[in-house]
Coordinates of C-alpha atoms in Angstrom, one line a residue:
M1 CA 110.6 26.4 62.3
S2 CA 109.8 22.8 61.3
I3 CA 107.1 21.8 59.0
S4 CA 105.6 18.5 59.5
T5 CA 104.9 16.2 56.5
T6 CA 102.7 13.8 58.3
R7 CA 99.0 13.7 57.1
P8 CA 96.9 15.0 59.9
S9 CA 94.6 12.4 61.4
S10 CA 91.2 12.5 60.2
T11 CA 88.1 12.5 62.3
Q12 CA 86.5 9.1 62.4
H13 CA 82.9 8.7 61.6
G14 CA 81.4 5.4 62.5
G15 CA 84.8 3.6 62.3
G16 CA 85.2 4.4 58.6
T17 CA 87.8 6.6 56.8
T18 CA 86.8 10.0 55.7
P19 CA 87.1 10.5 52.0
P20 CA 89.5 13.0 50.6
S21 CA 88.3 16.6 50.3
G22 CA 87.5 18.1 46.9
P23 CA 84.9 17.4 44.2
R24 CA 82.9 14.5 45.0
V25 CA 82.9 11.7 42.4
A26 CA 79.7 10.2 41.6
G27 CA 79.2 6.4 42.6
P28 CA 80.3 4.4 45.4
Y29 CA 83.5 5.2 47.2
V30 CA 86.2 2.8 46.8
S31 CA 88.9 2.6 49.3
G32 CA 92.4 1.5 48.8
P33 CA 94.8 2.5 46.0
A34 CA 92.2 2.5 43.2
R35 CA 90.2 5.4 44.5
M36 CA 88.5 6.5 41.1
A37 CA 85.8 4.5 39.2
P38 CA 86.9 3.3 35.8
A39 CA 85.5 5.3 32.7
P40 CA 82.4 3.5 31.2
R41 CA 82.9 1.8 28.0
I42 CA 80.9 3.0 25.0
P43 CA 79.6 0.2 22.7
L44 CA 80.9 0.4 19.1
W45 CA 77.4 0.6 17.7
A46 CA 76.6 3.6 19.9
A47 CA 79.7 5.5 18.6
A48 CA 78.9 4.6 15.0
L49 CA 75.2 5.8 15.6
F50 CA 76.4 9.0 17.1
V51 CA 78.7 9.8 14.2
A52 CA 76.0 9.0 11.8
A53 CA 73.6 11.5 13.6
L54 CA 76.3 14.2 13.4
L55 CA 76.7 13.6 9.7
C56 CA 72.9 13.7 9.2
A57 CA 72.7 16.9 11.1
G58 CA 75.4 18.5 9.1
L59 CA 73.7 17.5 5.9
L60 CA 70.4 18.9 7.0
L61 CA 72.2 22.1 8.2
E62 CA 73.8 22.5 4.8
R63 CA 70.3 22.5 3.2
T64 CA 69.0 25.2 5.5
S65 CA 68.2 28.8 4.1
A66 CA 70.6 30.2 6.8
V67 CA 73.6 28.4 5.4
R68 CA 72.6 29.1 1.8
Q69 CA 72.3 32.7 2.7
Y70 CA 75.7 32.7 4.4
R71 CA 77.3 31.1 1.2
F72 CA 75.6 33.8 -0.9
V73 CA 76.9 36.6 1.3
S74 CA 80.3 35.2 1.3
L75 CA 80.4 34.9 -2.5
D76 CA 79.1 38.5 -2.7
M77 CA 81.8 39.6 -0.4
A78 CA 84.6 37.5 -1.9
T79 CA 83.9 38.6 -5.4
K80 CA 82.5 42.1 -5.2
K81 CA 82.2 44.2 -2.0
D82 CA 85.0 43.2 0.4
A83 CA 88.3 45.2 0.4
L84 CA 90.4 44.3 -2.5
G85 CA 93.1 41.8 -1.8
S86 CA 92.3 41.8 2.0
P87 CA 92.9 38.7 4.0
R88 CA 89.2 38.2 4.7
K89 CA 88.5 38.2 1.0
R90 CA 91.3 35.8 0.3
Q91 CA 90.0 33.6 3.1
L92 CA 86.5 33.6 1.6
L93 CA 87.8 32.7 -1.8
A94 CA 89.7 29.9 -0.5
E95 CA 86.9 28.6 1.6
M96 CA 84.7 28.5 -1.5
G97 CA 87.3 27.1 -3.8
L98 CA 87.6 30.1 -5.9
P99 CA 90.8 31.7 -7.3
D100 CA 91.9 35.0 -6.2
V101 CA 91.3 36.6 -9.6
H102 CA 91.7 40.3 -8.8
A103 CA 94.1 42.0 -11.1
V104 CA 95.1 44.6 -8.5
V105 CA 96.3 42.0 -6.0
P106 CA 100.1 42.3 -6.1
E107 CA 100.8 38.8 -7.4
N108 CA 98.3 39.3 -10.2
T109 CA 99.5 42.7 -11.3
T110 CA 102.4 41.3 -13.3
H111 CA 100.3 38.7 -14.9
T112 CA 97.8 41.2 -16.1
S113 CA 100.6 43.4 -17.4
D114 CA 101.9 40.5 -19.4
L115 CA 98.4 39.9 -20.9
L116 CA 98.1 43.6 -21.9
E117 CA 101.4 43.4 -23.7
Q118 CA 100.2 40.3 -25.6
A119 CA 97.0 42.1 -26.5
R120 CA 98.9 45.0 -27.8
R121 CA 100.8 42.7 -30.2
D122 CA 97.5 41.0 -31.2
A123 CA 95.8 44.2 -32.4
P124 CA 95.6 44.4 -36.2
H125 CA 98.0 47.4 -36.7
S126 CA 96.8 48.3 -40.2
L127 CA 93.3 48.9 -38.9
V128 CA 94.5 50.7 -35.7
A129 CA 96.6 53.1 -38.0
N130 CA 93.6 53.8 -40.3
G131 CA 91.5 54.8 -37.3
W132 CA 89.3 51.8 -36.9
P133 CA 87.8 51.0 -33.4
V134 CA 89.9 47.8 -32.5
L135 CA 89.6 45.9 -29.2
A136 CA 92.2 43.3 -28.4
I137 CA 91.5 40.8 -25.5
R138 CA 93.7 38.4 -23.7
T139 CA 93.0 36.0 -21.0
D140 CA 94.4 32.6 -19.9
H141 CA 93.8 29.7 -22.2
A142 CA 92.2 27.6 -19.4
S143 CA 89.7 30.4 -18.7
L144 CA 88.2 29.7 -22.1
Y145 CA 88.8 26.0 -22.8
A146 CA 89.5 24.1 -19.5
P147 CA 87.0 21.2 -19.5
E148 CA 85.7 21.9 -16.0
S149 CA 86.2 25.7 -15.7
G150 CA 86.6 27.4 -19.2
I151 CA 83.6 29.5 -20.2
V152 CA 83.7 28.5 -23.8
A153 CA 84.0 24.9 -22.9
N154 CA 80.9 25.2 -20.7
P155 CA 78.6 27.5 -22.6
G156 CA 75.5 26.7 -20.7
Q157 CA 77.0 28.1 -17.5
R158 CA 76.0 31.7 -16.5
G159 CA 76.6 34.0 -13.6
R160 CA 79.5 35.7 -11.8
E161 CA 81.2 32.4 -11.0
W162 CA 81.6 32.0 -14.7
E163 CA 83.4 35.4 -15.2
R164 CA 87.2 35.2 -15.8
P165 CA 89.8 37.7 -15.4
A166 CA 91.2 39.2 -18.7
A167 CA 93.0 42.1 -20.1
L168 CA 92.0 44.3 -23.0
V169 CA 93.4 47.2 -25.0
Y170 CA 91.1 49.5 -27.0
Y171 CA 92.0 51.7 -29.9
R172 CA 90.1 54.5 -31.7
D173 CA 91.1 57.1 -34.2
G174 CA 94.6 55.6 -34.2
Q175 CA 95.3 56.0 -30.7
E176 CA 95.3 53.6 -27.5
R177 CA 92.3 54.8 -25.4
L178 CA 92.3 52.1 -22.8
A179 CA 94.4 49.3 -21.3
T180 CA 93.0 47.7 -18.3
G181 CA 91.9 44.4 -16.7
A182 CA 88.2 43.3 -17.0
G183 CA 86.0 40.5 -16.4
L184 CA 85.1 38.3 -19.3
R185 CA 81.9 36.3 -19.8
L186 CA 80.1 34.6 -22.6
H187 CA 77.1 36.3 -23.9
G188 CA 73.9 35.4 -26.1
G189 CA 71.5 32.7 -26.4
G190 CA 71.8 30.0 -29.2
S191 CA 75.2 31.5 -30.3
R192 CA 76.9 30.9 -26.9
A193 CA 78.2 27.4 -28.0
Q194 CA 80.0 29.2 -30.9
G195 CA 82.1 31.4 -28.5
I196 CA 81.6 34.6 -30.6
S197 CA 79.8 37.1 -28.3
Y198 CA 81.1 38.2 -24.9
R199 CA 80.5 40.7 -22.1
L200 CA 83.2 42.8 -20.6
Y201 CA 82.8 43.8 -16.9
F202 CA 84.7 46.8 -15.4
R203 CA 85.2 46.5 -11.7
K204 CA 87.7 47.9 -9.1
S205 CA 88.9 44.4 -8.6
Y206 CA 90.3 44.4 -12.1
G207 CA 91.4 47.9 -12.2
E208 CA 88.6 50.2 -13.5
A209 CA 85.1 50.3 -11.9
E210 CA 83.5 52.5 -14.5
L211 CA 84.5 54.3 -17.7
P212 CA 83.2 57.3 -19.6
A213 CA 80.6 56.1 -22.2
D214 CA 81.8 58.3 -24.9
L215 CA 85.2 56.6 -24.8
F216 CA 83.4 53.9 -26.8
F217 CA 80.3 55.6 -28.2
P218 CA 80.8 59.2 -29.4
D219 CA 78.2 61.7 -28.1
A220 CA 77.1 59.4 -25.4
H221 CA 76.7 60.7 -21.8
G222 CA 77.4 59.1 -18.4
T223 CA 79.5 56.1 -17.7
T224 CA 79.6 52.4 -18.5
R225 CA 80.4 49.3 -16.4
R226 CA 79.8 46.7 -18.9
L227 CA 79.9 46.2 -22.6
V228 CA 78.7 43.6 -25.1
L229 CA 80.7 42.3 -28.0
R230 CA 78.6 40.6 -30.8
K231 CA 80.5 39.1 -33.8
E232 CA 78.5 39.7 -37.0
K233 CA 77.2 36.2 -37.9
T234 CA 75.8 37.4 -41.2
T235 CA 78.6 38.8 -43.4
V236 CA 76.3 40.2 -46.2
P237 CA 75.9 43.0 -47.0
G238 CA 78.0 43.8 -43.9
F239 CA 77.4 45.9 -40.7
V240 CA 74.1 44.0 -40.3
N241 CA 73.5 44.7 -36.7
M242 CA 74.4 48.3 -37.0
L243 CA 72.2 49.0 -40.1
G244 CA 69.4 47.3 -38.3
L245 CA 69.8 49.5 -35.2
D246 CA 70.1 52.5 -37.4
V247 CA 66.8 51.8 -39.0
M248 CA 65.1 51.0 -35.6
G249 CA 66.4 54.3 -34.2
L250 CA 65.0 56.3 -37.1
L251 CA 61.6 54.5 -36.9
G252 CA 61.3 55.5 -33.2
A253 CA 62.5 52.6 -31.1
Q254 CA 65.1 53.0 -28.3
T255 CA 68.5 51.5 -28.8
P256 CA 71.7 51.3 -26.7
G257 CA 74.8 53.1 -27.6
Y258 CA 76.7 51.2 -30.3
S259 CA 79.6 51.2 -32.6
P260 CA 81.4 48.9 -35.1
V261 CA 84.6 47.3 -33.9
V262 CA 87.1 44.6 -34.8
Y263 CA 88.2 42.5 -31.9
T264 CA 90.7 39.8 -31.2
L265 CA 90.5 37.1 -28.6
N266 CA 93.8 35.4 -27.5
G267 CA 95.2 36.4 -30.9
K268 CA 92.4 35.1 -32.9
D269 CA 90.8 37.7 -35.3
M270 CA 87.1 37.6 -34.6
G271 CA 86.4 40.2 -37.5
L272 CA 83.6 42.8 -37.8
S273 CA 81.6 43.1 -34.6
L274 CA 79.2 45.3 -32.8
L275 CA 80.3 46.9 -29.5
S276 CA 77.3 48.1 -27.5
E277 CA 76.0 49.0 -24.0
H278 CA 74.6 46.2 -22.1
I279 CA 70.9 46.6 -21.4
S280 CA 70.6 46.4 -17.6
V281 CA 69.3 48.3 -14.7
N282 CA 72.4 50.5 -13.7
P283 CA 72.8 52.2 -17.2
W284 CA 69.2 53.1 -17.2
K285 CA 69.5 54.6 -13.8
Q286 CA 72.0 57.0 -15.4
K287 CA 69.8 57.8 -18.3
L288 CA 66.7 58.3 -16.4
G289 CA 68.3 60.0 -13.3
H290 CA 66.3 57.7 -11.0
D291 CA 65.7 54.0 -10.2
N292 CA 61.8 54.2 -10.1
F293 CA 61.4 52.0 -13.2
L294 CA 61.0 48.5 -14.3
L295 CA 63.2 46.9 -17.1
F296 CA 61.8 43.6 -18.5
S297 CA 64.0 41.5 -20.8
F298 CA 62.5 39.3 -23.5
N299 CA 65.7 37.3 -23.9
N300 CA 65.7 35.7 -20.4
N301 CA 63.7 32.6 -21.5
R302 CA 67.0 31.2 -22.7
G303 CA 68.5 30.3 -19.3
S304 CA 69.7 33.8 -18.1
N305 CA 67.1 35.4 -15.9
N306 CA 67.6 38.9 -14.7
N307 CA 64.0 39.7 -14.4
G308 CA 62.9 40.2 -10.9
R309 CA 59.7 39.5 -9.3
K310 CA 58.3 43.0 -9.8
E311 CA 59.2 42.8 -13.5
F312 CA 57.4 39.4 -14.0
A313 CA 54.4 40.5 -12.1
A314 CA 54.0 43.7 -14.1
M315 CA 54.6 42.1 -17.5
R316 CA 52.4 39.2 -16.5
T317 CA 49.6 41.7 -15.7
L318 CA 50.0 43.4 -19.1
S319 CA 49.9 40.1 -20.9
L320 CA 46.7 39.0 -19.1
W321 CA 45.2 42.4 -19.8
V322 CA 46.0 42.2 -23.5
R323 CA 44.5 38.7 -23.8
H324 CA 41.4 39.2 -21.7
V325 CA 40.3 42.8 -21.9
P326 CA 36.8 42.8 -23.6
A327 CA 36.5 43.5 -27.3
P328 CA 36.6 45.9 -28.9
L329 CA 40.1 47.1 -27.7
T330 CA 40.4 50.8 -28.3
M331 CA 43.6 52.7 -29.1
R332 CA 43.0 54.9 -26.2
Q333 CA 43.0 51.9 -23.8
A334 CA 46.2 50.6 -25.4
E335 CA 47.9 53.9 -25.1
R336 CA 47.5 54.1 -21.4
R337 CA 49.8 51.0 -21.1
M338 CA 52.0 50.9 -24.1
D339 CA 54.1 53.5 -26.1
L340 CA 52.5 52.6 -29.4
R341 CA 55.1 54.4 -31.5
S342 CA 57.9 52.3 -30.2
M343 CA 55.8 49.1 -30.4
C344 CA 55.0 50.0 -34.1
A345 CA 58.7 50.8 -34.7
I346 CA 59.9 47.2 -33.6
I347 CA 57.1 45.4 -35.4
F348 CA 57.3 47.3 -38.7
G349 CA 61.1 47.6 -38.5
S350 CA 61.4 43.9 -38.1
V351 CA 59.2 43.3 -41.1
Y352 CA 61.0 45.9 -43.2
L353 CA 64.5 44.3 -42.2
S354 CA 63.1 40.9 -42.7
V355 CA 64.3 39.9 -39.1
N356 CA 63.6 36.2 -38.4
D357 CA 64.3 36.4 -34.7
W358 CA 62.7 39.7 -33.5
N359 CA 60.9 39.1 -30.2
Q360 CA 63.9 40.1 -28.3
G361 CA 65.0 43.3 -26.6
A362 CA 63.5 44.8 -23.5
C363 CA 60.7 46.9 -22.3
L364 CA 61.0 49.9 -19.9
L365 CA 58.3 51.1 -17.6
D366 CA 59.2 54.6 -16.2
R367 CA 57.0 54.8 -13.1
S368 CA 58.0 58.3 -12.3
Q369 CA 55.8 59.5 -15.2
P370 CA 52.1 60.7 -14.4
Q371 CA 50.9 57.7 -16.7
P372 CA 53.6 55.2 -17.0
R373 CA 53.6 53.2 -20.2
W374 CA 55.9 50.5 -21.6
A375 CA 58.4 51.6 -24.0
H376 CA 60.4 49.2 -26.3
I377 CA 64.2 48.9 -26.5
V378 CA 65.9 47.0 -29.3
F379 CA 69.5 45.7 -29.1
D380 CA 70.0 42.5 -31.1
L381 CA 69.5 42.5 -34.9
D382 CA 72.1 40.1 -36.0
Q383 CA 69.2 38.0 -37.9
A384 CA 68.3 41.1 -40.1
F385 CA 68.6 40.9 -43.9
Q386 CA 68.0 37.1 -43.7
N387 CA 65.3 36.8 -46.3
I388 CA 65.7 39.8 -48.7
T389 CA 66.5 38.7 -52.2
P390 CA 66.4 41.4 -54.8
G391 CA 63.7 40.6 -57.3
Q392 CA 62.1 37.9 -55.4
P393 CA 58.5 37.2 -56.3
L394 CA 55.8 38.1 -53.7
E395 CA 54.7 34.6 -53.2
Q396 CA 58.2 33.5 -52.1
R397 CA 58.8 36.4 -49.7
P398 CA 58.1 35.8 -45.9
G399 CA 56.6 39.2 -45.4
W400 CA 54.9 39.2 -42.0
K401 CA 55.4 35.5 -41.3
F402 CA 58.1 36.0 -38.6
A403 CA 55.9 38.7 -36.9
F404 CA 52.9 36.3 -36.9
D405 CA 55.1 33.6 -35.4
E406 CA 55.1 35.7 -32.3
D407 CA 51.4 36.2 -32.0
R408 CA 51.5 35.0 -28.3
A409 CA 54.1 37.6 -27.5
V410 CA 52.8 40.6 -25.6
R411 CA 53.5 43.3 -28.1
M412 CA 52.5 41.3 -31.2
G413 CA 49.4 40.1 -29.4
L414 CA 48.4 43.8 -28.6
F415 CA 49.1 44.8 -32.2
L416 CA 47.0 42.1 -33.8
R417 CA 44.1 42.8 -31.4
L418 CA 44.3 46.6 -32.2
W419 CA 44.6 45.8 -35.9
K420 CA 41.5 43.9 -35.9
E421 CA 39.3 45.7 -33.4
S422 CA 40.4 49.4 -33.6
P423 CA 39.8 51.3 -36.8
E424 CA 41.6 54.2 -35.3
F425 CA 44.7 52.3 -34.7
K426 CA 44.5 50.7 -38.2
D427 CA 44.6 54.2 -39.7
Y428 CA 47.4 55.2 -37.2
F429 CA 49.6 52.3 -38.3
L430 CA 49.1 52.5 -42.1
S431 CA 49.9 56.3 -41.7
Y432 CA 52.9 55.4 -39.7
V433 CA 54.0 52.8 -42.5
T434 CA 53.7 55.2 -45.4
H435 CA 55.4 58.1 -43.6
A436 CA 58.3 55.8 -42.7
L437 CA 58.7 54.5 -46.2
N438 CA 58.2 58.0 -47.9
H439 CA 60.1 60.2 -45.6
T440 CA 62.2 58.3 -42.8
L441 CA 63.6 55.5 -44.9
N442 CA 63.5 57.1 -48.4
D443 CA 66.4 56.8 -50.9
A444 CA 68.3 59.8 -49.5
A445 CA 68.1 58.6 -45.9
R446 CA 69.4 55.1 -46.8
E447 CA 72.3 56.7 -48.6
R448 CA 73.2 58.7 -45.5
L449 CA 73.4 55.4 -43.6
F450 CA 75.4 53.6 -46.2
A451 CA 77.9 56.4 -46.6
H452 CA 78.9 56.2 -43.0
Y453 CA 79.7 52.4 -43.2
E454 CA 81.1 52.9 -46.8
G455 CA 83.7 55.2 -45.4
M456 CA 84.8 52.7 -42.6
D457 CA 85.0 49.9 -45.1
R458 CA 87.4 51.9 -47.2
L459 CA 89.5 52.2 -44.1
A460 CA 89.4 48.3 -43.9
D461 CA 90.5 48.0 -47.7
D462 CA 86.8 47.3 -48.9
T463 CA 86.6 44.0 -47.0
L464 CA 83.7 44.4 -44.7
F465 CA 80.7 46.1 -46.6
D466 CA 79.1 45.4 -50.0
I467 CA 77.4 48.7 -50.6
D468 CA 76.1 47.7 -54.1
L469 CA 74.4 44.7 -52.5
A470 CA 72.9 46.7 -49.8
R471 CA 71.5 49.2 -52.2
R472 CA 70.0 46.3 -54.3
M473 CA 68.5 44.6 -51.2
L474 CA 66.7 47.8 -50.1
A475 CA 66.2 49.7 -53.4
N476 CA 62.7 48.3 -53.9
R477 CA 62.0 47.4 -50.2
A478 CA 59.2 50.0 -49.9
E479 CA 57.1 48.4 -52.7
E480 CA 57.8 45.0 -51.3
V481 CA 56.6 45.9 -47.8
L482 CA 53.5 47.4 -49.1
E483 CA 52.7 44.4 -51.2
E484 CA 53.4 42.1 -48.1
T485 CA 51.3 44.2 -45.9
V486 CA 48.3 44.0 -48.4
R487 CA 48.8 40.3 -48.8
D488 CA 49.3 39.4 -45.1
L489 CA 47.4 42.0 -43.1
K490 CA 44.7 42.6 -45.8
A491 CA 45.5 46.3 -46.0
P492 CA 44.0 48.4 -48.7
R493 CA 45.8 48.6 -52.1
W494 CA 48.4 51.2 -52.6
F495 CA 49.2 53.8 -55.3
T496 CA 52.2 55.9 -56.3
V497 CA 52.1 59.8 -56.1
R498 CA 54.8 61.8 -58.0
V499 CA 55.5 65.5 -57.4
D500 CA 57.7 67.8 -59.4
A501 CA 58.4 71.5 -58.5
P502 CA 61.0 74.2 -59.7
G503 CA 61.8 74.8 -56.0
S504 CA 61.8 73.0 -52.7
V505 CA 58.3 72.0 -51.5
R506 CA 57.0 70.7 -48.2
I507 CA 55.2 67.2 -48.6
D508 CA 53.2 65.7 -45.8
G509 CA 54.8 68.2 -43.5
E510 CA 58.4 67.2 -44.4
P511 CA 60.5 70.0 -46.3
G512 CA 63.2 69.7 -49.0
Y513 CA 61.6 68.1 -52.0
T514 CA 61.9 69.0 -55.7
K515 CA 61.3 65.5 -57.0
Y516 CA 59.3 63.0 -55.0
T517 CA 57.8 59.7 -55.3
G518 CA 55.6 58.4 -52.5
R519 CA 53.4 55.5 -51.9
Y520 CA 50.0 55.6 -50.2
F521 CA 47.4 53.2 -49.2
E522 CA 44.0 53.9 -50.7
G523 CA 42.1 56.6 -48.9
Q524 CA 45.2 58.2 -47.4
R525 CA 45.8 61.9 -48.0
V526 CA 48.8 63.7 -49.5
T527 CA 49.5 67.3 -48.6
V528 CA 51.8 69.6 -50.6
D529 CA 52.9 73.1 -49.9
P530 CA 53.9 75.6 -52.7
P531 CA 57.6 76.2 -53.4
Q532 CA 59.4 78.6 -51.1
D533 CA 62.3 79.4 -53.4
D534 CA 63.4 79.1 -57.0
C535 CA 59.8 79.6 -58.1
G536 CA 59.5 83.3 -58.8
R537 CA 55.7 83.6 -58.4
F538 CA 53.7 80.6 -57.6
L539 CA 50.7 80.2 -60.1
H540 CA 48.8 77.0 -59.5
W541 CA 49.1 73.2 -59.4
E542 CA 48.5 70.6 -62.2
V543 CA 47.2 67.2 -61.0
D544 CA 47.3 64.6 -63.7
G545 CA 47.2 67.5 -66.1
A546 CA 44.3 69.3 -64.6
R547 CA 44.6 72.8 -63.1
L548 CA 44.0 73.3 -59.5
E549 CA 44.0 76.6 -57.7
G550 CA 45.0 77.3 -54.0
R551 CA 48.3 77.2 -52.3
T552 CA 48.3 74.0 -50.4
L553 CA 46.9 70.7 -51.8
D554 CA 45.3 68.2 -49.6
L555 CA 44.1 65.3 -51.7
P556 CA 42.8 61.8 -51.0
V557 CA 44.7 59.1 -52.8
H558 CA 42.4 56.8 -54.9
A559 CA 44.6 56.1 -57.9
A560 CA 48.2 56.9 -59.0
M561 CA 48.7 60.8 -59.3
H562 CA 51.2 63.2 -60.7
I563 CA 51.4 66.6 -59.2
R564 CA 53.3 69.6 -60.6
A565 CA 53.9 73.0 -59.2
V566 CA 53.6 75.7 -61.9
C567 CA 55.4 79.1 -61.4
A568 CA 56.1 82.2 -63.2
T569 CA 59.7 82.7 -64.2
N570 CA 59.8 86.5 -64.1

């Protein structure tokens, strides 16, 4: 069978040649060898205009909310939520120009192990052996000091992109309690440029996502995901932050978990510091058992802003109410919105401790309560004991100055309005002050605080705490604060009441006194119950030498008084 290779003749139409079959080419048909029309030439100016239009479109697209959201989600996936070390995570990190910092990634595991070994060598072994809490931290030098990316070299930068991988080893009671990778960030406001305060973040991407809180803070409950390290900026009398938090807690303010610690950073001894919980939403979810609350931080005006819209709106509403509610403002009105005890604790505690930077901390509104009220949390008292000089004359003491400096702050604004407009609150606050000075912060209570830190100081070879100076600074603080309150708030004058008894008596409802010196504003009352032991048979009272019958004394204070319980010995 033969196959012809001759093109079959085409049917003629009007004497012309039939075009070849297939897709038709636009334009006139050209016969002969050059059957296709030449491609049109694009002018150079048109090509340039087209490229410029593409660039402009790209720039506009870059600014759209959709692209910004994509980048935000990509960063979130790359640094937090995506599978650890996955190809997708690494691709996102590469696209965004971020290093793959995850310690659990195989190529980083060896490096983290090396850093941990260096941290173990850095730890002050004498303090470790003595049982001191010690935290040794290691990170790459560039993570701290590289001009473009170091967190210490760029103290004004904040956020997750300014978190650097580190390794830490923690010792307590002479034992290594933790060795892990962690994220390291700068912490603080004005002190950031000094590179003395840091946050530690625990994540799966570094090794541990969360740790038991009692690992760092004995008797604490739940878990923790981040910690704050604050170097003590004030060295006298020592343990300044911790003593301040102790006092605030006794007075009724809420505080985070905290503990003294000595820490090193890349081999540098940072000295005595405070290790504490970070005040943020997640820890309070654990404390409260729910997330129906608002947490407003007063520190966020320094460039770090974690307050959300709801927090701002709620605090703004409270601030406007404090400023504009018609006078007279009553204590009952204020109690519906504010926990007045915690408010008084922070204000009076700051005056007692002479804190010159006290409008910090946070406010918590637990909306699960039938009548939610803002409660105060205090966490930064490194400026305490700044203006307490033993024996300083009244005219040279700042007194309430630093509180008055914050008169536009919400809680101080509320306090000043109540002080001026509510006689009920004025009596409440003056009673709070005298009870705090006479019973909560009396000599015995202060000695219990000092004893704890004196014991720790002995373990550090008596290098961290001057107990004698601490005693001198606070020995006459009750009288000083009362004098300052009379001068600055125009409170009534005050008087001393002394009580002697052969056995333990209860004074103002507080037990355990045989010798007592209390201080009261004029018009306040002192109550004394008869001795319960070591008295034999109670006979009567003597008040300034005059005999008074009855078992319980309830007397107004209008002058200095001496009260004595008289008992029969047989």
